């Protein structure tokens, strides 16, 4: 429920387990009052009284830096990092947006092109639109807050409208921005000062470090590693400047007030639904107020907004949990499954695929692929995916991108011939593409050397021997839509792996006027989304999987178009345990491509047991990426058993709820579990990631997500006890008590008996 309390001039966005309050003081500046657990009537009263006092005092005596602001500007007397920055036609960069009016809308408005989460009737969603105006320049800022009350989620966006007669340049426009106050301190003399942050507050040790941050940095083959630690005073930018959301940092982060863990602590999550240059910026101010700005990266960004025009920011999904990280993940997972992903595949079990990349790389022909596919079919797999190397003269990664027609040397009967034979086996057929790229060694480049991103007169720097097509240009997108569309149609594909293997460089073109070059990163991204959208519409039943040199574009923006994403080129079982554990903080296992490959692993050269590799793959969107014709019969049999098992558990893994139990970054084990939607079945996965230290007491873990009143039995007449017991008493399966195998792993099934 969203309410405006007229007498006290504040908005209340009331979720089932969270409250968000915004206030309009007499001066018209917008203030952030609160985001957290629902407040008691007396706590609310106190908070409002304190706000009133502070807003009056600071207005007359001190700087606005002592206010907690919502969507703050820069250049008056709040000199913290702002939510937005504009350059007006007169060259001045000072704006002043003051509160004008509001609307409470049912549901969620249509924001036009680009990724957008949905609202359905059952969500009882409402959207608050707060209109701020800069009267001098006739500019309007619409701040949108869509509240999903039962999910404790808010989705925010910002629109800037130019109602004036002169253009304005947008240098920065966050999707969401707010000032989170520090929590009450419980000990020491500083508690008093804390009651009124900023007014005579002493900076003390107890205050410093009260805010903590969880982020997900990485690199190629090590995407989304979990890092947790204190925030220090100053500004921290988590961002991408690469034109893709990046291997280096995922566009999702959490801040917590004080130390948090899976169960405890107040945690705030920010997930951006954008796949290019993004920014999640925190500024911990001297009074321990934490400003968070999240949205498009302002670096290298300049958007010219002509009279009558509007600029719509991407979405930021904001999640609150009063019960640690698990509360954030639980709500985000369901939200992504139910309201971000859409289309034909949303609720359909995802086919178990066999991809030929690690099996053959570029060296294959029709027969070889068929041999692998046949072995896959025998093992029980459902979809065969032909990866890179099927087009033009692509024998390695130095040529042919852009020439999307089949290589008849490798596939003399064409894609259709292969696809018919694959379909004849009873498998679905999938294809790899990398639409956004062009190889200088290609017919496309010869014909259209100007179609790639470039700055006239400057060198075009390659990465993986390729250049990036300028996706902002409609003629480039039309070419791709036609050629790729034709290939997909002719080959009757059921699945597409959409890859993107390099960062953007020399981001310029000869089409945009000089003053508009700062728009190109965003125009590129919107062009990519446009092509995705057009291909989705043309092939509504085709399952698309996102990929970017592994997992460099793993975000809510891509998930809007592609309901699953390849998590990492690193298929080593042990490394994957960490990657998938950390990925799960925001993203549900359903969307996370997880494949078994051969050992020694092609990247790490490590050999994890088949069981381990299988259990890790079964914890996500299962696939195989290996030449299993080369495997021993016993290994193929074992694989077939895992495939059979995954088919049984797939509905729970893909559509149940996921809970992390033990953190491999902090302990010797990783463990997690899935609970079926009816809570009658559960799967517990346990991995010994490191041998226990000598003499170390094996502690075990408590289960989650069960029904307290039901009795759950471990498979085959094992331990049987109430859900309540499973969830309150630690349990450690025998094989992990004194593991002889340094990498023991197991999957346990639990079934409700009553
Ligand atoms: C990227 C992908 C891989 C594979 C290769 C093919 O690295 O992440 O899975 O498709 O490209 O070139």
PDB file of C-alpha atoms and ligand atoms in Angstrom, residues 220 355 357 362 387-388 394 397 432 434 464 497 499 501 547-551 566 568-569 625, ligand 1:
ATOM      1  CA  UNK A 220      37.193 -14.071 -16.855  1.00  0.00           C
ATOM      2  CA  UNK A 355      27.221 -28.349 -26.043  1.00  0.00           C
ATOM      3  CA  UNK A 357      32.434 -26.320 -27.425  1.00  0.00           C
ATOM      4  CA  UNK A 362      36.396 -25.287 -33.959  1.00  0.00           C
ATOM      5  CA  UNK A 387      28.707 -23.780 -30.597  1.00  0.00           C
ATOM      6  CA  UNK A 388      31.151 -21.469 -32.348  1.00  0.00           C
ATOM      7  CA  UNK A 394      35.674 -19.902 -38.951  1.00  0.00           C
ATOM      8  CA  UNK A 397      38.732 -17.121 -33.490  1.00  0.00           C
ATOM      9  CA  UNK A 432      25.675 -20.348 -31.054  1.00  0.00           C
ATOM     10  CA  UNK A 434      27.729 -13.670 -31.555  1.00  0.00           C
ATOM     11  CA  UNK A 464      39.953 -11.820 -29.500  1.00  0.00           C
ATOM     12  CA  UNK A 497      23.318 -19.176 -27.284  1.00  0.00           C
ATOM     13  CA  UNK A 499      27.516 -14.695 -26.996  1.00  0.00           C
ATOM     14  CA  UNK A 501      33.083 -11.829 -26.238  1.00  0.00           C
ATOM     15  CA  UNK A 547      26.631 -15.519 -22.647  1.00  0.00           C
ATOM     16  CA  UNK A 548      29.525 -13.095 -22.607  1.00  0.00           C
ATOM     17  CA  UNK A 549      32.937 -14.722 -22.552  1.00  0.00           C
ATOM     18  CA  UNK A 550      31.300 -16.819 -19.869  1.00  0.00           C
ATOM     19  CA  UNK A 551      29.380 -14.629 -17.454  1.00  0.00           C
ATOM     20  CA  UNK A 566      25.992 -19.123 -19.116  1.00  0.00           C
ATOM     21  CA  UNK A 568      31.314 -18.899 -16.652  1.00  0.00           C
ATOM     22  CA  UNK A 569      33.674 -20.522 -19.134  1.00  0.00           C
ATOM     23  CA  UNK A 625      30.005 -29.772 -22.438  1.00  0.00           C
TER      24      UNK A 625
HETATM   25  C1  LIG B   1      32.914 -17.784 -25.322  1.00  0.00           C
HETATM   26  C2  LIG B   1      31.855 -18.579 -24.603  1.00  0.00           C
HETATM   27  C3  LIG B   1      32.154 -20.052 -24.706  1.00  0.00           C
HETATM   28  C4  LIG B   1      32.225 -20.448 -26.155  1.00  0.00           C
HETATM   29  C5  LIG B   1      33.240 -19.601 -26.886  1.00  0.00           C
HETATM   30  C6  LIG B   1      33.192 -19.850 -28.369  1.00  0.00           C
HETATM   31  O1  LIG B   1      34.131 -17.871 -24.680  1.00  0.00           O
HETATM   32  O2  LIG B   1      31.765 -18.183 -23.280  1.00  0.00           O
HETATM   33  O3  LIG B   1      31.189 -20.803 -24.035  1.00  0.00           O
HETATM   34  O4  LIG B   1      30.960 -20.316 -26.739  1.00  0.00           O
HETATM   35  O5  LIG B   1      33.029 -18.222 -26.672  1.00  0.00           O
HETATM   36  O6  LIG B   1      34.097 -19.060 -29.068  1.00  0.00           O
END
